[in-house]
Short mmCIF file of C-alpha atoms (C1' of nucleotides) in Angstrom, two decimals:
data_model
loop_
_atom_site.label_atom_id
_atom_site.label_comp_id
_atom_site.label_asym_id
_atom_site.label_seq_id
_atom_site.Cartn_x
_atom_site.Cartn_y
_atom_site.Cartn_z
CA UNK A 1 -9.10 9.89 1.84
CA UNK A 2 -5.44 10.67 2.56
CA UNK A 3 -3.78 11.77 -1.06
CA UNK A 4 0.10 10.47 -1.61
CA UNK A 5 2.24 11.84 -4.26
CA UNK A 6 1.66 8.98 -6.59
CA UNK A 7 -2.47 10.76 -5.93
CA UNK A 8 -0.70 14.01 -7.06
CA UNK A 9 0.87 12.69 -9.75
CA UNK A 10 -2.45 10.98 -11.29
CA UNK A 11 -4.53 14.09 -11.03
CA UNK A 12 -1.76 15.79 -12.47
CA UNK A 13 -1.91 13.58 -15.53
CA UNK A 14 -5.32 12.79 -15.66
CA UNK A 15 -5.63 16.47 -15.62
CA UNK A 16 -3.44 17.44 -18.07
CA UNK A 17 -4.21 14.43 -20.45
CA UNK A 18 -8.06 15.47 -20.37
CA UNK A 19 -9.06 12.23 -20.43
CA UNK A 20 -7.09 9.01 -19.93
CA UNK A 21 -7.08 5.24 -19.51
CA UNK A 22 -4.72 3.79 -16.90
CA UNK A 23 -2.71 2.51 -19.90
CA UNK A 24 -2.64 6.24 -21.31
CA UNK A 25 -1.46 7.05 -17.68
CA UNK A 26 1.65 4.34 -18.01
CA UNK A 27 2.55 5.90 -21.27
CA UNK A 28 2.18 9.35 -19.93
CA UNK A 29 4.50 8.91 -16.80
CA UNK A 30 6.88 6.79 -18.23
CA UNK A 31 8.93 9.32 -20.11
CA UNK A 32 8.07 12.52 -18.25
CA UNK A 33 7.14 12.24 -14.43
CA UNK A 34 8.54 8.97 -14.44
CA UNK A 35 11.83 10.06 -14.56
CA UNK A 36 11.66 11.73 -11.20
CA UNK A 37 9.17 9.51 -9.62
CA UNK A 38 8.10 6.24 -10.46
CA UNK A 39 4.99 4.60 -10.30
CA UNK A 40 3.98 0.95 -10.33
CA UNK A 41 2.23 0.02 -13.14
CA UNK A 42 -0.75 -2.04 -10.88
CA UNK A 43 -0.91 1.58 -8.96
CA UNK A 44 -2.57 2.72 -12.10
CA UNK A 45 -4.95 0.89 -11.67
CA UNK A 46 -5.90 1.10 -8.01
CA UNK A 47 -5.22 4.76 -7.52
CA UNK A 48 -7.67 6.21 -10.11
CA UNK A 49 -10.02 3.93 -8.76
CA UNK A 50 -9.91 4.88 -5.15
CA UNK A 51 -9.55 8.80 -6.67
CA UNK A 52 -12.78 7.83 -8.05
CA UNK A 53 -14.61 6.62 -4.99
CA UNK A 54 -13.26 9.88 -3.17
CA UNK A 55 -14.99 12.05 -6.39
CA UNK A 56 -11.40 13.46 -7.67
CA UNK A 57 -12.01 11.70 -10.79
CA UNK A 58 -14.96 10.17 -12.86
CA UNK A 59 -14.87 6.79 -13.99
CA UNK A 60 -16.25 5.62 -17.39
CA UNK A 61 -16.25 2.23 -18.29
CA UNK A 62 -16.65 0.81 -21.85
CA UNK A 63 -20.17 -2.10 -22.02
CA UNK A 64 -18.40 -4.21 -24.35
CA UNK A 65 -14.71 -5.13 -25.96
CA UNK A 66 -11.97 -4.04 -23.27
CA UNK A 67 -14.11 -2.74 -20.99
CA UNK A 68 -11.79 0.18 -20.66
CA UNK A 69 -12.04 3.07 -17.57
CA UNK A 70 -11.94 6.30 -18.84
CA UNK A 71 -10.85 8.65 -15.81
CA UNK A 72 -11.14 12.55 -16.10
CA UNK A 73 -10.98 14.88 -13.18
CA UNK A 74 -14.27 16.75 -11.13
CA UNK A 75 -13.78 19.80 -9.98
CA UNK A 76 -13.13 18.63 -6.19
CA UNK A 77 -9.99 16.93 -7.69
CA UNK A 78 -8.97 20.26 -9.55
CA UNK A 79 -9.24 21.80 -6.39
CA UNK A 80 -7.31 19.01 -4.47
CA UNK A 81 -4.45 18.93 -7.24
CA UNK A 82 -4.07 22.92 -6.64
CA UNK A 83 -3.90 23.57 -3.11
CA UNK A 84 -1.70 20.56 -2.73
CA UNK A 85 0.52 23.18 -5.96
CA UNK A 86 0.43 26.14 -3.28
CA UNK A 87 1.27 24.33 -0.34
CA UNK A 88 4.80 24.33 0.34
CA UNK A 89 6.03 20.73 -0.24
CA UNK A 90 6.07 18.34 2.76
CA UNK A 91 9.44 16.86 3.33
CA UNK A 92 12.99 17.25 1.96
CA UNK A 93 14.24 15.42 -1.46
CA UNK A 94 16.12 12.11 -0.95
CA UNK A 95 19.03 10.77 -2.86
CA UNK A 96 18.62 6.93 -2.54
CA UNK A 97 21.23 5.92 -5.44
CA UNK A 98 22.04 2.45 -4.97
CA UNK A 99 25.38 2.69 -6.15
CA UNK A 100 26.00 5.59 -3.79
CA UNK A 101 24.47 3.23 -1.50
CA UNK A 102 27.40 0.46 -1.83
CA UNK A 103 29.77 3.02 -2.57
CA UNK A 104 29.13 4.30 1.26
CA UNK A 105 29.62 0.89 2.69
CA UNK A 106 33.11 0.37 1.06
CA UNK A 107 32.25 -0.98 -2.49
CA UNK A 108 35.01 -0.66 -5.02
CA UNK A 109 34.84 3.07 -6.81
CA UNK A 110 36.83 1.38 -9.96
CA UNK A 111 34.42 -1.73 -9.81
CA UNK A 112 31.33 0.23 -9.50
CA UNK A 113 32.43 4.02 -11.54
CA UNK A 114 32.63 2.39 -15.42
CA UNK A 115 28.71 1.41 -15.12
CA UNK A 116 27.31 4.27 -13.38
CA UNK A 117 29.39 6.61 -16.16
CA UNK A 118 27.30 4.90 -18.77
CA UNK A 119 24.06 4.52 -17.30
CA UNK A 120 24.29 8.30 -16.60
CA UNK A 121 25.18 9.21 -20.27
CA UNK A 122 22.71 7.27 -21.48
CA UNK A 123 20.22 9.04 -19.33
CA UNK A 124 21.83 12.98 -20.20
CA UNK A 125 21.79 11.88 -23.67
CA UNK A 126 18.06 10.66 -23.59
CA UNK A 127 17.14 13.78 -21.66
CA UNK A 128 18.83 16.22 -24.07
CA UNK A 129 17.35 14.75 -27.09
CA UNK A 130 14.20 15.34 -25.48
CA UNK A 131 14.81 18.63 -24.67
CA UNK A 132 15.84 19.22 -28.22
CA UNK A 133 12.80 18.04 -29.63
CA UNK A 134 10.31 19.21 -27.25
CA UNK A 135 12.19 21.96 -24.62
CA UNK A 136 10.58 24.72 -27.09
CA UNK A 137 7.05 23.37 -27.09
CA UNK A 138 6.74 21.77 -23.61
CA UNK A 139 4.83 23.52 -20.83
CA UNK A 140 7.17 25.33 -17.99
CA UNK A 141 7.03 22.49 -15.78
CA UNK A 142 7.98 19.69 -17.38
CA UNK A 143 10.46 21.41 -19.09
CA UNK A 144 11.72 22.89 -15.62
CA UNK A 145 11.80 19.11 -14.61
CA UNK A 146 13.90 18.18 -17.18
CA UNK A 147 16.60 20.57 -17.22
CA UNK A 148 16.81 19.81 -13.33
CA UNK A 149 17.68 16.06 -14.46
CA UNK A 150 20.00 17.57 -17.10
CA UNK A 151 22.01 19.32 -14.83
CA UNK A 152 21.57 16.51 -12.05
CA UNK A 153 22.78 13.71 -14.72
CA UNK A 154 26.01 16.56 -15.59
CA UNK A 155 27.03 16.36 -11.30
CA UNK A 156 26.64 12.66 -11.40
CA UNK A 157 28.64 12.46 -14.71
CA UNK A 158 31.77 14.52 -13.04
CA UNK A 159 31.55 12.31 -9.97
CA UNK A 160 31.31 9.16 -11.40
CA UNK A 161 34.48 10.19 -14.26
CA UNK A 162 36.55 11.29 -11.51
CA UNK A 163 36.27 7.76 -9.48
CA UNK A 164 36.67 5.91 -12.59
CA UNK A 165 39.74 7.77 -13.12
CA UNK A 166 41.56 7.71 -9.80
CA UNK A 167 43.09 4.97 -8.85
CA UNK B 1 14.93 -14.45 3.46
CA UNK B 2 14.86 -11.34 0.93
CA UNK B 3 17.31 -8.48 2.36
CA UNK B 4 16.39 -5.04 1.53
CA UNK B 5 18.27 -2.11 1.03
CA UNK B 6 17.41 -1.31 5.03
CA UNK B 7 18.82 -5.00 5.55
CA UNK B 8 22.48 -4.21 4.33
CA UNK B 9 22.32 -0.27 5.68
CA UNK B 10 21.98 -2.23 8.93
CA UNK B 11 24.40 -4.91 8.31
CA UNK B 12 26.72 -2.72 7.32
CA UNK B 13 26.32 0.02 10.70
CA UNK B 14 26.68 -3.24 12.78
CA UNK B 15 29.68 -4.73 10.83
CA UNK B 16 31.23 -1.02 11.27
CA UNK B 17 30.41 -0.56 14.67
CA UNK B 18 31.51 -4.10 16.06
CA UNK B 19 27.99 -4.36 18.08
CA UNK B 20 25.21 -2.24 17.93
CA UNK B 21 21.67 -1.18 19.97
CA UNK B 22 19.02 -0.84 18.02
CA UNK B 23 19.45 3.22 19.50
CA UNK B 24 22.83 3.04 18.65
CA UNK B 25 22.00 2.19 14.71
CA UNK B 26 19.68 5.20 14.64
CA UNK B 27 22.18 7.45 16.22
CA UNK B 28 24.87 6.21 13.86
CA UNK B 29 22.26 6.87 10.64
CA UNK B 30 20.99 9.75 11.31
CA UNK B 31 24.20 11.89 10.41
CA UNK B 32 25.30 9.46 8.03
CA UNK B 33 23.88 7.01 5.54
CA UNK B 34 20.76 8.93 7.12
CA UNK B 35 21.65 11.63 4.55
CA UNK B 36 21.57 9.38 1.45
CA UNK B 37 18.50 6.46 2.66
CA UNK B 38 16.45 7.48 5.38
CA UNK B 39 15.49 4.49 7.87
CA UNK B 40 12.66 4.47 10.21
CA UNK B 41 12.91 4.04 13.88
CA UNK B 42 10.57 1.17 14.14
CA UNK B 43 12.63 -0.75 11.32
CA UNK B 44 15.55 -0.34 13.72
CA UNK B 45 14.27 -2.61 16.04
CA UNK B 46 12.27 -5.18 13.65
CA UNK B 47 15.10 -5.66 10.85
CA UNK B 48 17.67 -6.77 13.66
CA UNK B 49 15.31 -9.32 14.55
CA UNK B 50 14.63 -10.32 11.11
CA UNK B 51 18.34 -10.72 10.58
CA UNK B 52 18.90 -12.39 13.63
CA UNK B 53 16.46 -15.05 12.62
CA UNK B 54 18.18 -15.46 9.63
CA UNK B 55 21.24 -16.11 11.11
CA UNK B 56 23.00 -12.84 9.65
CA UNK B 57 22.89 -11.35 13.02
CA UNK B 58 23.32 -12.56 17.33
CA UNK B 59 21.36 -11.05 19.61
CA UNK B 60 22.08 -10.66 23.09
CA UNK B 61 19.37 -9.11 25.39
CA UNK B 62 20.15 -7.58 28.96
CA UNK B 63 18.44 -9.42 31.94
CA UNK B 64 17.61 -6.79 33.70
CA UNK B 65 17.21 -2.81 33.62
CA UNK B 66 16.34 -1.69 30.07
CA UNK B 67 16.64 -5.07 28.39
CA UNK B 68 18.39 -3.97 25.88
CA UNK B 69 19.12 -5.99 22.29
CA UNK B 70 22.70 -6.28 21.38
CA UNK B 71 23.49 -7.13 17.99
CA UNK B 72 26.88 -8.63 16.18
CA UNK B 73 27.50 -9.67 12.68
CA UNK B 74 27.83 -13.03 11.54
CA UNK B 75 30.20 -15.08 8.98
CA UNK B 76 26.76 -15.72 7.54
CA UNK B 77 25.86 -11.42 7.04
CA UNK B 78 29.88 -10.81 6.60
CA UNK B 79 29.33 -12.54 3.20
CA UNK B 80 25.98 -11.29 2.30
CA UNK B 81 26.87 -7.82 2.77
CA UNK B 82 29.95 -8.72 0.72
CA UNK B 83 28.19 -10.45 -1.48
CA UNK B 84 26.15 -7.46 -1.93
CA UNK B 85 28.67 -5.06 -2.18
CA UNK B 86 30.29 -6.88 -5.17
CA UNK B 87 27.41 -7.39 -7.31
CA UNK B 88 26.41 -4.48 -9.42
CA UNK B 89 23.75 -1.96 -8.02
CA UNK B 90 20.22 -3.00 -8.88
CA UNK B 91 17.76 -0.73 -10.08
CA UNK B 92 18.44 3.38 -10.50
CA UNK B 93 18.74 6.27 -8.28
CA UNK B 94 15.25 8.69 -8.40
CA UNK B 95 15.13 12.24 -7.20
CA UNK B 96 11.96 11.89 -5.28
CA UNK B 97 11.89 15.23 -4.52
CA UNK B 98 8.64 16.74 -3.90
CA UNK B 99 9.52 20.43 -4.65
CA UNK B 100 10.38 19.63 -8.17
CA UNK B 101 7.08 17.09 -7.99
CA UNK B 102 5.34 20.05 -7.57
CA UNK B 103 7.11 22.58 -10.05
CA UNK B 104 6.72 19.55 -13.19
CA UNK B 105 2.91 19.96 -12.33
CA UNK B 106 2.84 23.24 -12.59
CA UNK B 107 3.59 24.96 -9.41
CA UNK B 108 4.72 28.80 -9.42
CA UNK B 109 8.64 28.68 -9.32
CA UNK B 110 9.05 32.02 -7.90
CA UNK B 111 6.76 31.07 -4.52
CA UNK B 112 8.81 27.66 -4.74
CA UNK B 113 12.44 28.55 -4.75
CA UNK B 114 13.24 31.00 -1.36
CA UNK B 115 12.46 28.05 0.64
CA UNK B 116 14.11 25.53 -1.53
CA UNK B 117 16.98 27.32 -1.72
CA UNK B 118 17.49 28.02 2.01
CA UNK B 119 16.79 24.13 2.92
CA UNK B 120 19.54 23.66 0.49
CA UNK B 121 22.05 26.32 1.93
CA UNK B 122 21.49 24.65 4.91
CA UNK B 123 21.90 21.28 4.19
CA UNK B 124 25.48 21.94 2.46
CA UNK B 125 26.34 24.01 5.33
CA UNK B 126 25.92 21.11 7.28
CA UNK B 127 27.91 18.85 4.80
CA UNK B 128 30.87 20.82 4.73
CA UNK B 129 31.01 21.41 8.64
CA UNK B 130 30.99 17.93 8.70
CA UNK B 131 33.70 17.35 6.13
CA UNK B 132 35.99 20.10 7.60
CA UNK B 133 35.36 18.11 10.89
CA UNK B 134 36.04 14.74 10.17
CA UNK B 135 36.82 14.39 6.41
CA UNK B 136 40.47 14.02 6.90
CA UNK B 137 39.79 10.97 9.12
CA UNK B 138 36.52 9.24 7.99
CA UNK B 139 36.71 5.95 6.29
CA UNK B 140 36.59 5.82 2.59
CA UNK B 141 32.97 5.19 1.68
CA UNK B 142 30.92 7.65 3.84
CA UNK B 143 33.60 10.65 2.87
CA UNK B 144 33.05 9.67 -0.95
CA UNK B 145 29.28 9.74 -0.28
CA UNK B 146 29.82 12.94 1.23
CA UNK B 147 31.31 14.10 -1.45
CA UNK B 148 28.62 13.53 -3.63
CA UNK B 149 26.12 14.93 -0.91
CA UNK B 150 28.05 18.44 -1.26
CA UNK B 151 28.20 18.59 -5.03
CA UNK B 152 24.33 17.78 -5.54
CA UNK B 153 23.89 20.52 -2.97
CA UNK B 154 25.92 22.60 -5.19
CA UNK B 155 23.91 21.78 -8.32
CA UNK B 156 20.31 22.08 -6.74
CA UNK B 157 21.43 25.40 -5.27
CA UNK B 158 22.33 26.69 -8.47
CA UNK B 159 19.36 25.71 -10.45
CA UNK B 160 16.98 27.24 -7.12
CA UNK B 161 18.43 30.15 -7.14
CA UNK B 162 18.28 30.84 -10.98
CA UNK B 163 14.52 30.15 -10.40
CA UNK B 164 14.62 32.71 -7.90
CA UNK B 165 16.11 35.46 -9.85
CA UNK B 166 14.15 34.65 -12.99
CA UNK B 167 10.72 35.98 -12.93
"C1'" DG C 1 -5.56 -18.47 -38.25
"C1'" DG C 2 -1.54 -18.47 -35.44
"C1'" DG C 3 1.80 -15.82 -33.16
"C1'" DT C 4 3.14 -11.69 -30.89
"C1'" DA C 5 2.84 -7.50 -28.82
"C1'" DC C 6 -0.24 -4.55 -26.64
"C1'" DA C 7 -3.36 -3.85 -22.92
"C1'" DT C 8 -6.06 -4.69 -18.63
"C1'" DG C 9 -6.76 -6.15 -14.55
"C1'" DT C 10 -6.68 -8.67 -9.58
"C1'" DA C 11 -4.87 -11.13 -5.53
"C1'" DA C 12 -1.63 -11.68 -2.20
"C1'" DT C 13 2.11 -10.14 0.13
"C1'" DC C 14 5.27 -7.21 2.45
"C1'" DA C 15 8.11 -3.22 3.43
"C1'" DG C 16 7.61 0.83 5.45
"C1'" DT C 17 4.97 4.15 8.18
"C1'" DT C 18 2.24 5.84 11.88
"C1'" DA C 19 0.56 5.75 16.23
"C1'" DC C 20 0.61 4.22 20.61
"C1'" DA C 21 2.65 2.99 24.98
"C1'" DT C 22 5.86 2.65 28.53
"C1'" DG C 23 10.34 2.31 31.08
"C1'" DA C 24 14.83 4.23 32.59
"C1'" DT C 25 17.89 7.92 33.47
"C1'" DT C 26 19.21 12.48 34.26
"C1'" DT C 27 18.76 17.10 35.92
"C1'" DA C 28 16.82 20.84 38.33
"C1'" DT D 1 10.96 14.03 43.80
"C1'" DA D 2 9.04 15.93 39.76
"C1'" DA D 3 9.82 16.97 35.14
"C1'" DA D 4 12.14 16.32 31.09
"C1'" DT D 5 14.56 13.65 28.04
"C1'" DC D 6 16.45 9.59 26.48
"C1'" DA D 7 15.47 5.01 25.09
"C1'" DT D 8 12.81 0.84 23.82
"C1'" DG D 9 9.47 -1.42 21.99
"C1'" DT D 10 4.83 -3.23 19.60
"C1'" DA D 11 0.43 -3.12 17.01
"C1'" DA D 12 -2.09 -1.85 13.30
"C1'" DC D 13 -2.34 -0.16 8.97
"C1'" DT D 14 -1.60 0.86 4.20
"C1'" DG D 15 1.06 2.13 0.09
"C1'" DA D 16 3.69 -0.20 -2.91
"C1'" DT D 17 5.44 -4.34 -5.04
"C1'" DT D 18 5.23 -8.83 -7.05
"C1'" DA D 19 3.12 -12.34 -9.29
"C1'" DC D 20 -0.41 -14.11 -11.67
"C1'" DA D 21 -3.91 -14.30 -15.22
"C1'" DT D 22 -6.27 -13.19 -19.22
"C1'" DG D 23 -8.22 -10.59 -23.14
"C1'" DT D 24 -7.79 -7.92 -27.50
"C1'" DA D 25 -5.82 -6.22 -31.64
"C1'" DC D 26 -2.66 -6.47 -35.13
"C1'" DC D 27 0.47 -8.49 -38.42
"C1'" DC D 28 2.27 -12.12 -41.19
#
DNA sequence: GGGTACATGTAATCAGTTACATGATTTA
DNA sequence: TAAATCATGTAACTGATTACATGTACCC
């Protein structure tokens, strides 16, 4: 079986988490990993499932009620999840901003600048109030993570102000 | 028909290039809107069609020789890319970037950040060339991209090479 | 006990990727 | 004229998305 990111990503959790339900998994990613990567909500269903076949993860179900899958990870997907770590990553980081995207082929700057300033606020301030909270208690990674998206959310900030200004 | 992001990138290279070869569109991304949305070469030559068949796009196809596909906008893609270009941006940007992917799970900064830092170096390098180059006479929207290209350069540099020097 | 939010899944589709295959032109 | 490169395409696959469908727990 060929592991994606989004593979990465689960056995990262999964791993972290201990144990976890694909439901645990959505809460999990959606304010940490989420942020820099998103996954799709039915993809946390399939993907543990196919980690499962592959023995990264074991799969226990609930008899009655929900019927719930508990995942946790097998040594094989330990293994997996830490030579993909040493590897040096595959591919180079893309930008893929839709407003950038419009912006390139001729949109307005004035029309487009006042949104983008405040959905980028709103995302600093989010990310600072986590990191206010949590920056002294997170692990190294995730608290790496986030101060990249602090200081990413700062550049788009400037950029975005200074389009929305000139005129 | 539902246009994609890869629809208007290629509506757009047409629009700006009067008529385009599928060959021609990846020659005119790669150093461009390449830099911001990466298209594949195979969509090159079935999104043209799919626009053609949708009216947004005429083909013209050499009898002989190579047999080559000409494409030309249409009143019909004029206003959908303008359409498009009006309406606010859908969805928000992601980083995607596996390095970080990789240091949020838990990867070792220091073995991370020599390479990430040179890919950067050399991707800004690259920017500004091109801006010294042409900036003074490229249209609006791909010098404002650009722009934003060179100062996210700027910022990932900076946080790389702290990661570097830390220890 | 009725409504609402939380939670769990599956089926179908499609955009995007990979792999394969070949033709035309240029250059040595 | 052989090799290399430039150029053009298609087929098959699969990761990701969308849409649908339903069940369970909690709260009033």
């Amino acid at each position: 079986m060929r592991l994606t990111p989004v593979s990465y990503i689960i056995l990262g959790l999964v791993r972290h988490l201990g144990e976890a339900t694909p439901y645990a998994l959505k809460a999990a990613a959606a304010e940490s990993v989420g942020n820099l990567w998103t996954v799709q909500h039915a993809q946390l269903y399939t993907e543990p499932e196919k980690l499962a076949a592959a023995g990264m993860l074991t799969e226990e179900r609930e008899d009655a009620g929900r019927r719930r899958r508990t995942y946790r990870i097998t040594d094989a997907g330990r293994e997996a999840l830490d030579a993909w770590l040493h590897a040096p990553p595959e591919g180079t980081g893309e930008t893929r901003d839709p407003g950038l995207l419009k912006l390139f082929f001729g949109a307005d700057p004035a029309q487009l600048a006042p949104a983008e300033v405040e959905r980028h606020e709103r995302k600093l301030a989010q990310y600072e109030a986590t990191m206010a909270a949590f920056g002294a208690t997170m692990p190294q990674g995730p608290r790496l993570a986030l101060e990249a998206g602090i200081v990413h959310q700062h550049t788009w900030l400037a950029y975005w102000r200074a389009l929305a200004g000139a005129r």
